[in-house]
Coordinates of N, CA and C in Angstrom, one line a residue:
Chain D
K13 N 16.2 -11.0 -9.0 CA 15.3 -10.2 -9.8 C 15.3 -8.8 -9.2
A14 N 15.4 -7.8 -10.0 CA 15.4 -6.4 -9.4 C 14.0 -6.0 -9.0
G15 N 14.0 -5.2 -7.9 CA 12.7 -4.8 -7.4 C 12.1 -3.6 -8.2
V16 N 11.1 -3.0 -7.7 CA 10.5 -1.8 -8.3 C 11.4 -0.6 -8.0
T17 N 11.7 0.1 -9.1 CA 12.5 1.3 -8.9 C 11.7 2.6 -9.3
Q18 N 12.0 3.6 -8.5 CA 11.3 4.9 -8.7 C 12.4 6.0 -8.8
T19 N 12.2 6.9 -9.8 CA 13.0 8.0 -9.9 C 12.2 9.3 -10.1
P20 N 12.7 10.4 -9.6 CA 13.8 10.5 -8.7 C 13.4 10.1 -7.3
R21 N 14.3 10.0 -6.3 CA 13.9 9.6 -5.0 C 13.4 10.9 -4.2
Y22 N 14.0 12.0 -4.5 CA 13.6 13.2 -3.8 C 13.4 14.4 -4.8
L23 N 12.5 15.2 -4.5 CA 12.2 16.3 -5.5 C 11.6 17.5 -4.7
I24 N 12.1 18.7 -5.0 CA 11.5 19.9 -4.5 C 11.0 20.8 -5.6
K25 N 9.7 21.1 -5.5 CA 9.1 22.0 -6.6 C 8.4 23.1 -5.9
T26 N 8.1 24.1 -6.8 CA 7.4 25.3 -6.3 C 5.9 25.2 -6.7
R27 N 5.1 25.8 -5.9 CA 3.6 25.9 -6.2 C 3.4 26.3 -7.6
G28 N 2.5 25.7 -8.3 CA 2.2 26.1 -9.7 C 3.0 25.3 -10.8
Q29 N 4.1 24.7 -10.4 CA 4.9 24.0 -11.3 C 4.2 22.6 -11.5
Q30 N 4.8 21.9 -12.5 CA 4.3 20.5 -12.7 C 5.5 19.5 -12.5
V31 N 5.2 18.3 -12.2 CA 6.2 17.3 -11.9 C 5.9 16.0 -12.6
T32 N 6.9 15.2 -13.0 CA 6.7 13.9 -13.5 C 7.6 12.9 -12.8
L33 N 6.9 11.9 -12.3 CA 7.6 10.8 -11.5 C 7.6 9.5 -12.3
S34 N 8.7 8.7 -12.2 CA 8.8 7.5 -13.0 C 8.9 6.3 -12.2
C35 N 8.4 5.2 -12.7 CA 8.4 3.9 -12.0 C 8.7 2.8 -13.0
S36 N 9.7 2.0 -12.6 CA 10.0 0.8 -13.4 C 9.6 -0.4 -12.6
P37 N 8.6 -1.2 -13.1 CA 8.1 -2.4 -12.4 C 9.1 -3.5 -12.4
I38 N 8.8 -4.5 -11.6 CA 9.6 -5.8 -11.6 C 9.4 -6.4 -13.0
S39 N 10.5 -7.0 -13.5 CA 10.5 -7.6 -14.8 C 9.3 -8.6 -14.9
G40 N 8.5 -8.5 -16.0 CA 7.4 -9.4 -16.1 C 6.1 -8.9 -15.6
H41 N 6.1 -7.9 -14.7 CA 4.9 -7.4 -14.1 C 4.3 -6.4 -15.1
R42 N 3.0 -6.5 -15.3 CA 2.3 -5.6 -16.3 C 1.4 -4.6 -15.6
S43 N 1.2 -4.8 -14.3 CA 0.3 -3.9 -13.6 C 1.2 -2.9 -12.8
V44 N 0.9 -1.7 -12.9 CA 1.5 -0.6 -12.1 C 0.5 0.2 -11.4
S45 N 0.6 0.4 -10.1 CA -0.4 1.2 -9.4 C 0.4 2.3 -8.7
W46 N -0.2 3.4 -8.4 CA 0.4 4.6 -7.8 C -0.4 4.9 -6.5
Y47 N 0.3 5.3 -5.4 CA -0.3 5.7 -4.2 C 0.3 6.9 -3.7
Q48 N -0.4 7.7 -2.9 CA 0.1 8.9 -2.2 C 0.0 8.6 -0.7
Q49 N 1.1 8.9 -0.1 CA 1.1 8.8 1.4 C 1.4 10.1 2.0
T50 N 0.5 10.6 2.8 CA 0.6 11.8 3.6 C 0.3 11.5 5.1
P51 N 0.9 12.3 6.0 CA 0.6 12.1 7.4 C -0.9 12.2 7.7
G52 N -1.6 13.1 7.1 CA -3.0 13.3 7.4 C -4.0 12.2 6.8
Q53 N -3.7 11.8 5.6 CA -4.6 10.9 4.8 C -4.1 9.5 4.7
G54 N -2.9 9.2 5.1 CA -2.4 7.8 5.0 C -2.1 7.5 3.6
L55 N -2.2 6.2 3.3 CA -1.9 5.7 1.9 C -3.2 5.7 1.1
Q56 N -3.2 6.5 0.0 CA -4.4 6.5 -0.8 C -4.0 6.2 -2.3
F57 N -4.9 5.4 -2.8 CA -4.8 4.9 -4.2 C -5.0 6.0 -5.2
L58 N -4.1 6.1 -6.1 CA -4.3 7.1 -7.2 C -4.8 6.5 -8.5
F59 N -4.1 5.6 -9.1 CA -4.6 4.9 -10.2 C -3.8 3.6 -10.5
E60 N -4.3 2.8 -11.4 CA -3.6 1.6 -11.8 C -3.6 1.5 -13.3
Y61 N -2.5 1.1 -13.9 CA -2.4 0.8 -15.3 C -2.0 -0.6 -15.5
F62 N -2.6 -1.2 -16.6 CA -2.3 -2.6 -17.0 C -2.3 -2.6 -18.5
S63 N -1.2 -3.1 -19.0 CA -1.0 -3.1 -20.5 C -1.4 -1.8 -21.1
E64 N -0.9 -0.7 -20.6 CA -1.0 0.7 -21.1 C -2.4 1.3 -21.0
T65 N -3.3 0.6 -20.2 CA -4.6 1.1 -20.1 C -4.9 1.3 -18.6
Q66 N -5.6 2.4 -18.3 CA -5.9 2.7 -16.9 C -7.1 1.8 -16.5
R67 N -6.9 1.0 -15.4 CA -7.9 0.1 -15.0 C -8.8 0.6 -13.9
N68 N -8.1 1.3 -13.0 CA -8.8 1.8 -11.8 C -8.3 3.2 -11.5
K69 N -9.2 4.0 -10.8 CA -8.8 5.3 -10.5 C -9.3 5.7 -9.1
G70 N -8.5 6.4 -8.4 CA -8.9 6.8 -7.0 C -9.6 8.2 -7.1
N71 N -9.8 8.8 -5.9 CA -10.6 10.0 -5.9 C -9.6 11.2 -5.8
F72 N -8.9 11.5 -6.8 CA -8.0 12.6 -6.9 C -8.4 13.5 -8.1
P73 N -8.1 14.8 -7.9 CA -8.4 15.7 -9.0 C -7.7 15.4 -10.3
G74 N -8.2 16.0 -11.4 CA -7.6 15.8 -12.7 C -6.2 16.2 -12.9
R75 N -5.7 17.0 -11.9 CA -4.3 17.4 -12.0 C -3.4 16.2 -11.9
F76 N -3.9 15.2 -11.4 CA -3.1 13.9 -11.3 C -3.4 13.0 -12.5
S77 N -2.4 12.7 -13.2 CA -2.6 11.8 -14.4 C -1.4 10.9 -14.5
G78 N -1.6 9.8 -15.3 CA -0.5 8.9 -15.4 C -0.6 8.3 -16.8
R79 N 0.4 7.5 -17.1 CA 0.4 6.7 -18.3 C 1.4 5.5 -18.1
Q80 N 1.2 4.5 -19.0 CA 2.1 3.4 -19.0 C 2.6 3.1 -20.4
F81 N 3.9 2.7 -20.5 CA 4.5 2.5 -21.8 C 4.4 1.0 -22.1
S82 N 4.8 0.7 -23.4 CA 4.7 -0.7 -23.8 C 5.6 -1.6 -23.0
N83 N 6.7 -1.1 -22.4 CA 7.6 -1.9 -21.6 C 7.2 -2.0 -20.1
S84 N 5.9 -1.5 -19.9 CA 5.3 -1.5 -18.6 C 5.8 -0.4 -17.6
R85 N 6.8 0.3 -18.0 CA 7.2 1.5 -17.2 C 6.1 2.5 -17.1
S86 N 6.0 3.2 -16.0 CA 4.9 4.1 -15.8 C 5.4 5.4 -15.4
E87 N 4.7 6.5 -15.7 CA 4.9 7.8 -15.2 C 3.6 8.4 -14.6
M88 N 3.8 9.2 -13.6 CA 2.6 10.0 -13.1 C 3.0 11.4 -13.2
N89 N 2.0 12.2 -13.5 CA 2.3 13.7 -13.6 C 1.3 14.4 -12.7
V90 N 1.8 15.4 -12.1 CA 1.0 16.3 -11.3 C 1.2 17.7 -11.8
S91 N 0.1 18.4 -12.3 CA 0.2 19.7 -12.8 C -0.2 20.7 -11.8
T92 N 0.1 21.9 -12.0 CA -0.3 23.0 -11.1 C -0.1 22.6 -9.6
L93 N 1.1 22.3 -9.2 CA 1.3 21.8 -7.8 C 0.8 22.7 -6.8
E94 N 0.2 22.1 -5.7 CA -0.2 22.8 -4.5 C 0.6 22.3 -3.3
L95 N 0.6 23.1 -2.3 CA 1.4 22.7 -1.1 C 0.9 21.4 -0.5
G96 N -0.4 21.1 -0.7 CA -0.9 19.8 -0.2 C -0.5 18.6 -1.0
D97 N 0.2 18.8 -2.1 CA 0.6 17.7 -2.9 C 1.9 17.1 -2.3
S98 N 2.5 17.8 -1.3 CA 3.7 17.3 -0.7 C 3.4 16.0 -0.1
A99 N 4.2 14.9 -0.5 CA 3.8 13.6 0.0 C 4.9 12.6 -0.5
L100 N 4.8 11.4 0.0 CA 5.6 10.3 -0.6 C 4.7 9.6 -1.6
Y101 N 5.2 9.5 -2.8 CA 4.5 8.9 -3.9 C 5.1 7.5 -4.1
L102 N 4.2 6.5 -4.0 CA 4.7 5.1 -4.1 C 4.1 4.4 -5.3
C103 N 4.9 3.6 -5.9 CA 4.5 2.8 -7.0 C 4.5 1.3 -6.6
A104 N 3.6 0.6 -7.1 CA 3.6 -0.9 -6.8 C 3.4 -1.6 -8.1
S105 N 4.1 -2.7 -8.3 CA 3.8 -3.5 -9.5 C 3.4 -4.9 -9.1
S106 N 2.7 -5.5 -10.1 CA 2.1 -6.8 -9.8 C 2.0 -7.6 -11.1
A107 N 2.1 -8.9 -11.0 CA 2.0 -9.8 -12.2 C 0.5 -10.1 -12.5
T108 N -0.4 -9.7 -11.5 CA -1.8 -10.0 -11.7 C -2.6 -8.7 -11.5
T109 N -3.9 -8.9 -11.7 CA -4.8 -7.7 -11.5 C -5.8 -8.0 -10.4
T110 N -5.5 -9.0 -9.5 CA -6.5 -9.5 -8.5 C -6.1 -9.2 -7.1
G111 N -5.2 -8.2 -6.9 CA -4.9 -7.8 -5.5 C -3.7 -8.6 -4.9
V112 N -3.4 -9.7 -5.5 CA -2.3 -10.5 -4.9 C -0.9 -10.0 -5.4
G113 N 0.1 -10.2 -4.5 CA 1.5 -10.0 -5.0 C 1.8 -8.6 -5.5
Q114 N 1.4 -7.6 -4.8 CA 1.8 -6.2 -5.2 C 3.1 -5.8 -4.4
Y115 N 4.1 -5.4 -5.1 CA 5.4 -5.1 -4.5 C 5.6 -3.6 -4.8
F116 N 6.0 -2.9 -3.7 CA 6.2 -1.5 -3.7 C 7.6 -1.1 -3.9
G117 N 7.8 0.1 -4.6 CA 9.1 0.7 -4.7 C 9.4 1.5 -3.5
P118 N 10.6 2.2 -3.5 CA 10.9 3.0 -2.3 C 10.2 4.3 -2.2
G119 N 9.6 4.8 -3.3 CA 8.9 6.0 -3.3 C 9.7 7.2 -3.7
T120 N 9.0 8.2 -4.1 CA 9.6 9.6 -4.4 C 9.0 10.5 -3.4
R121 N 9.9 11.2 -2.7 CA 9.4 12.2 -1.7 C 9.4 13.5 -2.4
L122 N 8.1 14.1 -2.6 CA 7.9 15.3 -3.3 C 7.6 16.4 -2.2
T123 N 8.4 17.5 -2.3 CA 8.1 18.6 -1.4 C 7.8 19.8 -2.3
V124 N 6.6 20.4 -2.0 CA 6.1 21.6 -2.7 C 6.3 22.8 -1.8
T125 N 7.0 23.8 -2.3 CA 7.2 25.0 -1.4 C 6.5 26.2 -2.1
Chain Q
D187 N -14.9 8.4 4.4 CA -15.4 7.2 4.9 C -14.2 6.2 5.0
Q188 N -13.8 5.9 6.2 CA -12.7 5.0 6.4 C -13.1 3.6 6.3
Q189 N -12.9 2.9 5.2 CA -13.5 1.5 5.1 C -12.6 0.5 5.8
V190 N -11.3 0.8 6.0 CA -10.4 -0.1 6.7 C -9.8 0.7 7.9
K191 N -9.9 0.2 9.1 CA -9.5 0.9 10.3 C -8.6 0.1 11.1
Q192 N -7.5 0.8 11.6 CA -6.6 0.2 12.6 C -6.7 1.2 13.7
N193 N -7.4 0.8 14.8 CA -7.7 1.7 15.9 C -6.6 1.9 16.9
S194 N -5.6 1.1 16.8 CA -4.4 1.3 17.7 C -3.3 1.9 16.9
P195 N -3.0 3.2 17.2 CA -1.9 3.8 16.5 C -0.5 3.2 16.9
S196 N -0.4 2.6 18.1 CA 0.9 2.1 18.5 C 0.7 0.9 19.4
L197 N 1.8 0.1 19.4 CA 1.8 -1.1 20.3 C 3.2 -1.4 20.7
S198 N 3.4 -1.7 22.0 CA 4.7 -2.0 22.5 C 4.7 -3.4 23.1
V199 N 5.7 -4.2 22.7 CA 5.7 -5.6 23.1 C 7.2 -6.0 23.4
Q200 N 7.3 -6.9 24.4 CA 8.6 -7.4 24.7 C 9.1 -8.5 23.7
E201 N 10.4 -8.5 23.5 CA 11.0 -9.5 22.6 C 10.6 -10.9 23.1
G202 N 10.3 -11.7 22.1 CA 9.9 -13.1 22.4 C 8.4 -13.3 22.7
R203 N 7.7 -12.2 23.0 CA 6.3 -12.4 23.2 C 5.5 -12.3 21.9
I204 N 4.2 -12.4 22.0 CA 3.3 -12.3 20.8 C 2.9 -10.9 20.6
S205 N 2.9 -10.5 19.3 CA 2.4 -9.2 18.9 C 1.1 -9.4 18.2
I206 N 0.0 -8.7 18.5 CA -1.3 -8.9 17.9 C -1.7 -7.5 17.4
L207 N -1.8 -7.4 16.0 CA -2.2 -6.2 15.4 C -3.6 -6.4 14.8
N208 N -4.5 -5.4 15.1 CA -5.9 -5.6 14.7 C -6.3 -4.6 13.6
C209 N -7.3 -5.1 12.9 CA -7.8 -4.3 11.7 C -9.3 -4.6 11.6
D210 N -10.1 -3.6 11.4 CA -11.6 -3.7 11.2 C -11.9 -3.1 9.8
Y211 N -12.9 -3.7 9.2 CA -13.4 -3.1 7.9 C -14.9 -3.1 7.9
T212 N -15.4 -2.3 6.9 CA -16.8 -2.1 6.9 C -17.5 -2.6 5.6
N213 N -16.7 -2.9 4.6 CA -17.3 -3.3 3.3 C -17.3 -4.8 3.2
S214 N -18.4 -5.4 3.3 CA -18.5 -6.9 3.2 C -18.2 -7.5 1.8
M215 N -18.0 -6.6 0.9 CA -17.6 -7.0 -0.5 C -16.1 -7.3 -0.6
F216 N -15.3 -6.8 0.4 CA -13.9 -7.1 0.3 C -13.7 -8.6 0.3
D217 N -12.8 -9.1 -0.6 CA -12.6 -10.6 -0.6 C -11.1 -10.9 -0.5
Y218 N -10.3 -9.9 -0.3 CA -8.9 -10.2 -0.2 C -8.2 -9.2 0.7
F219 N -7.4 -9.6 1.7 CA -6.8 -8.8 2.6 C -5.3 -9.0 2.7
L220 N -4.6 -7.9 2.9 CA -3.1 -8.0 3.0 C -2.6 -7.3 4.2
W221 N -1.4 -7.7 4.6 CA -0.6 -6.9 5.6 C 0.7 -6.5 5.0
Y222 N 1.1 -5.3 5.3 CA 2.3 -4.7 4.9 C 3.1 -4.2 6.1
K223 N 4.4 -4.2 6.0 CA 5.3 -3.6 7.0 C 6.0 -2.5 6.3
K224 N 6.2 -1.4 7.1 CA 6.8 -0.2 6.4 C 7.8 0.4 7.4
Y225 N 9.0 0.6 6.9 CA 10.0 1.4 7.6 C 10.0 2.8 7.1
P226 N 10.4 3.8 7.9 CA 10.4 5.2 7.4 C 11.2 5.3 6.1
A227 N 10.8 6.2 5.2 CA 11.5 6.5 3.9 C 11.7 5.3 3.0
E228 N 10.9 4.2 3.3 CA 10.9 3.0 2.4 C 9.5 2.7 1.9
G229 N 9.3 1.9 0.9 CA 8.0 1.5 0.5 C 7.6 0.3 1.3
P230 N 6.3 0.1 1.4 CA 5.7 -1.0 2.2 C 6.2 -2.3 1.7
T231 N 6.5 -3.3 2.6 CA 6.9 -4.6 2.2 C 5.8 -5.6 2.5
F232 N 5.4 -6.4 1.5 CA 4.3 -7.4 1.7 C 4.7 -8.4 2.7
L233 N 3.8 -8.7 3.6 CA 4.0 -9.7 4.6 C 3.2 -11.0 4.4
I234 N 1.9 -10.8 4.4 CA 1.1 -12.0 4.3 C -0.3 -11.6 3.8
S235 N -1.1 -12.5 3.2 CA -2.4 -12.1 2.8 C -3.4 -13.2 3.1
I236 N -4.7 -12.9 3.0 CA -5.7 -13.9 3.2 C -6.9 -13.7 2.3
S237 N -7.4 -14.7 1.8 CA -8.6 -14.6 1.0 C -9.8 -14.7 1.9
S238 N -11.0 -14.1 1.6 CA -12.1 -14.1 2.4 C -12.8 -15.5 2.6
I239 N -12.3 -16.4 1.8 CA -12.9 -17.8 1.9 C -12.2 -18.6 3.0
K240 N -11.1 -18.0 3.5 CA -10.4 -18.7 4.6 C -10.5 -17.9 5.9
D241 N -10.2 -18.5 7.0 CA -10.2 -17.8 8.3 C -8.8 -17.7 8.9
K242 N -7.8 -18.4 8.3 CA -6.5 -18.3 8.8 C -5.5 -18.6 7.7
N243 N -4.3 -17.9 7.8 CA -3.2 -18.1 6.9 C -1.9 -17.9 7.7
E244 N -1.0 -18.8 7.5 CA 0.2 -18.8 8.3 C 1.4 -18.8 7.4
D245 N 2.4 -18.0 7.8 CA 3.7 -18.0 7.1 C 4.8 -17.7 8.1
G246 N 5.4 -18.8 8.5 CA 6.5 -18.6 9.5 C 6.0 -18.1 10.8
R247 N 6.6 -16.9 11.2 CA 6.2 -16.3 12.5 C 4.9 -15.5 12.3
F248 N 4.4 -15.4 11.1 CA 3.2 -14.5 10.9 C 2.0 -15.3 10.6
T249 N 0.9 -15.0 11.3 CA -0.4 -15.6 11.1 C -1.4 -14.6 11.0
V250 N -2.3 -14.7 10.0 CA -3.4 -13.7 9.9 C -4.7 -14.5 10.1
F251 N -5.6 -13.9 10.9 CA -6.9 -14.5 11.2 C -7.9 -13.6 10.7
L252 N -9.0 -14.2 10.0 CA -10.1 -13.4 9.5 C -11.4 -13.8 10.1
N253 N -12.1 -12.9 10.7 CA -13.4 -13.2 11.2 C -14.4 -12.3 10.4
K254 N -15.0 -13.0 9.4 CA -15.9 -12.2 8.5 C -17.2 -11.7 9.1
S255 N -17.7 -12.5 10.0 CA -18.9 -12.0 10.7 C -18.7 -10.8 11.5
A256 N -17.5 -10.6 12.0 CA -17.2 -9.4 12.8 C -16.5 -8.4 12.0
K257 N -16.2 -8.7 10.7 CA -15.5 -7.8 9.8 C -14.2 -7.4 10.5
H258 N -13.4 -8.4 10.9 CA -12.2 -8.1 11.7 C -11.1 -9.1 11.3
L259 N -9.9 -8.5 11.1 CA -8.7 -9.4 10.9 C -7.6 -9.0 11.9
S260 N -6.8 -9.9 12.1 CA -5.6 -9.7 13.0 C -4.4 -10.3 12.5
L261 N -3.3 -9.7 12.8 CA -1.9 -10.3 12.5 C -1.2 -10.7 13.7
H262 N -0.8 -11.9 13.9 CA -0.1 -12.4 15.0 C 1.4 -12.6 14.6
I263 N 2.3 -12.1 15.4 CA 3.7 -12.3 15.2 C 4.3 -13.0 16.4
V264 N 4.8 -14.2 16.2 CA 5.3 -15.0 17.3 C 6.6 -15.8 16.9
P265 N 7.7 -15.6 17.6 CA 7.9 -14.7 18.6 C 8.3 -13.3 18.0
S266 N 8.0 -12.2 18.7 CA 8.3 -10.9 18.3 C 9.8 -10.7 18.4
Q267 N 10.4 -10.0 17.4 CA 11.8 -9.7 17.4 C 12.0 -8.2 17.3
P268 N 13.1 -7.6 17.8 CA 13.4 -6.2 17.7 C 13.3 -5.7 16.2
G269 N 13.7 -6.5 15.3 CA 13.7 -6.2 13.8 C 12.3 -6.1 13.3
D270 N 11.3 -6.5 14.1 CA 9.9 -6.4 13.6 C 9.4 -5.0 13.9
S271 N 10.1 -4.1 14.6 CA 9.7 -2.8 14.9 C 9.5 -2.0 13.6
A272 N 8.3 -1.5 13.3 CA 8.0 -0.9 12.1 C 6.5 -0.4 12.2
V273 N 6.0 0.2 11.1 CA 4.6 0.5 11.0 C 3.9 -0.6 10.2
Y274 N 2.8 -1.2 10.7 CA 2.1 -2.3 10.0 C 0.8 -1.7 9.5
F275 N 0.6 -2.0 8.2 CA -0.7 -1.6 7.5 C -1.5 -2.8 7.1
C276 N -2.7 -2.8 7.4 CA -3.6 -3.7 6.8 C -4.2 -3.1 5.6
A277 N -4.6 -3.9 4.6 CA -5.2 -3.3 3.4 C -6.2 -4.3 2.8
A278 N -7.2 -3.8 2.1 CA -8.2 -4.6 1.5 C -8.2 -4.4 0.0
S279 N -8.4 -5.4 -0.7 CA -8.5 -5.2 -2.2 C -9.9 -4.8 -2.6
A280 N -10.0 -3.7 -3.2 CA -11.3 -3.2 -3.5 C -11.9 -4.1 -4.6
P281 N -13.2 -4.4 -4.5 CA -13.8 -5.3 -5.4 C -14.1 -4.6 -6.8
G282 N -14.0 -5.4 -7.8 CA -14.3 -4.9 -9.2 C -15.3 -5.9 -9.8
Y283 N -15.5 -5.7 -11.1 CA -16.5 -6.6 -11.8 C -16.1 -8.1 -11.8
G284 N -14.8 -8.3 -11.8 CA -14.3 -9.6 -11.9 C -13.8 -10.2 -10.6
G285 N -14.0 -9.5 -9.5 CA -13.5 -9.9 -8.2 C -12.6 -8.9 -7.6
A286 N -11.6 -9.4 -6.9 CA -10.6 -8.5 -6.3 C -9.8 -7.7 -7.3
T287 N -9.4 -6.5 -7.0 CA -8.6 -5.7 -7.9 C -7.3 -5.3 -7.2
N288 N -6.5 -4.6 -8.0 CA -5.2 -4.1 -7.4 C -5.4 -2.8 -6.7
K289 N -6.6 -2.3 -6.6 CA -6.8 -1.1 -5.9 C -6.9 -1.4 -4.4
L290 N -5.9 -1.1 -3.7 CA -5.8 -1.4 -2.2 C -6.3 -0.2 -1.4
I291 N -7.1 -0.6 -0.4 CA -7.6 0.4 0.6 C -6.9 0.1 1.9
F292 N -6.1 1.1 2.3 CA -5.2 0.9 3.5 C -5.8 1.4 4.7
G293 N -5.5 0.8 5.8 CA -5.7 1.3 7.2 C -4.7 2.4 7.5
T294 N -4.8 3.0 8.6 CA -3.9 4.1 9.0 C -2.6 3.7 9.6
G295 N -2.5 2.4 9.9 CA -1.2 1.9 10.3 C -1.1 1.8 11.9
T296 N -0.3 0.8 12.3 CA 0.0 0.7 13.7 C 1.5 0.6 13.9
L297 N 2.0 1.4 14.7 CA 3.5 1.4 15.0 C 3.8 0.4 16.0
L298 N 4.5 -0.7 15.6 CA 4.9 -1.7 16.6 C 6.3 -1.5 17.1
A299 N 6.5 -1.5 18.4 CA 7.8 -1.3 19.0 C 8.1 -2.6 19.8
V300 N 9.1 -3.3 19.4 CA 9.5 -4.6 20.1 C 10.7 -4.2 21.0
Q301 N 10.5 -4.3 22.3 CA 11.6 -4.0 23.2 C 12.5 -5.2 23.5
P302 N 13.8 -4.9 23.4 CA 14.7 -6.1 23.7 C 14.7 -6.5 25.2

């Protein structure tokens, strides 16, 4: 079974631009969660989607948004990029909504200059 | 407010010995805990989990112990191998209306170095 895939793996953007990251979950998994990892803040939860609906949301500004498609693939968007948005963005998929069995992708490394 | 804490940023252990990684939490409503291992430039890899109704869960060389009264959990790796060298994160599943959710709250990680 293929794992969680994320594209692109690396991205360089300029302040003020926007970016869209993509995540394809493990086949059969309907839950997709997004996390941001930075050296200063560690791994922080952004949001979770299940069956195209946002179920949980972390404490991030409205510039961070996401969506999920009917095939469970998910995208997250960051608008008006700031230098502090430079981070590793990780996607995790799960067959459940109860915390068990979350599998992470390799991440997208975003650098904002 | 750091609800999940890993107070040791690093740990060095000899190959073949036991590695003990610790984690403390503050929210008594957490009912599911997980341990992940992470290499640089990769996503975290799930290792083992434990429900709050248990005090021990074992999977091969990995055992997790939960002490609810102390709000403390630990991961034991026996015997330790050089390939175990990585950053280890503990995480708690944030509670929701129906119980545990997929919103994980992570500790800051402990870098384990297993010396040959």
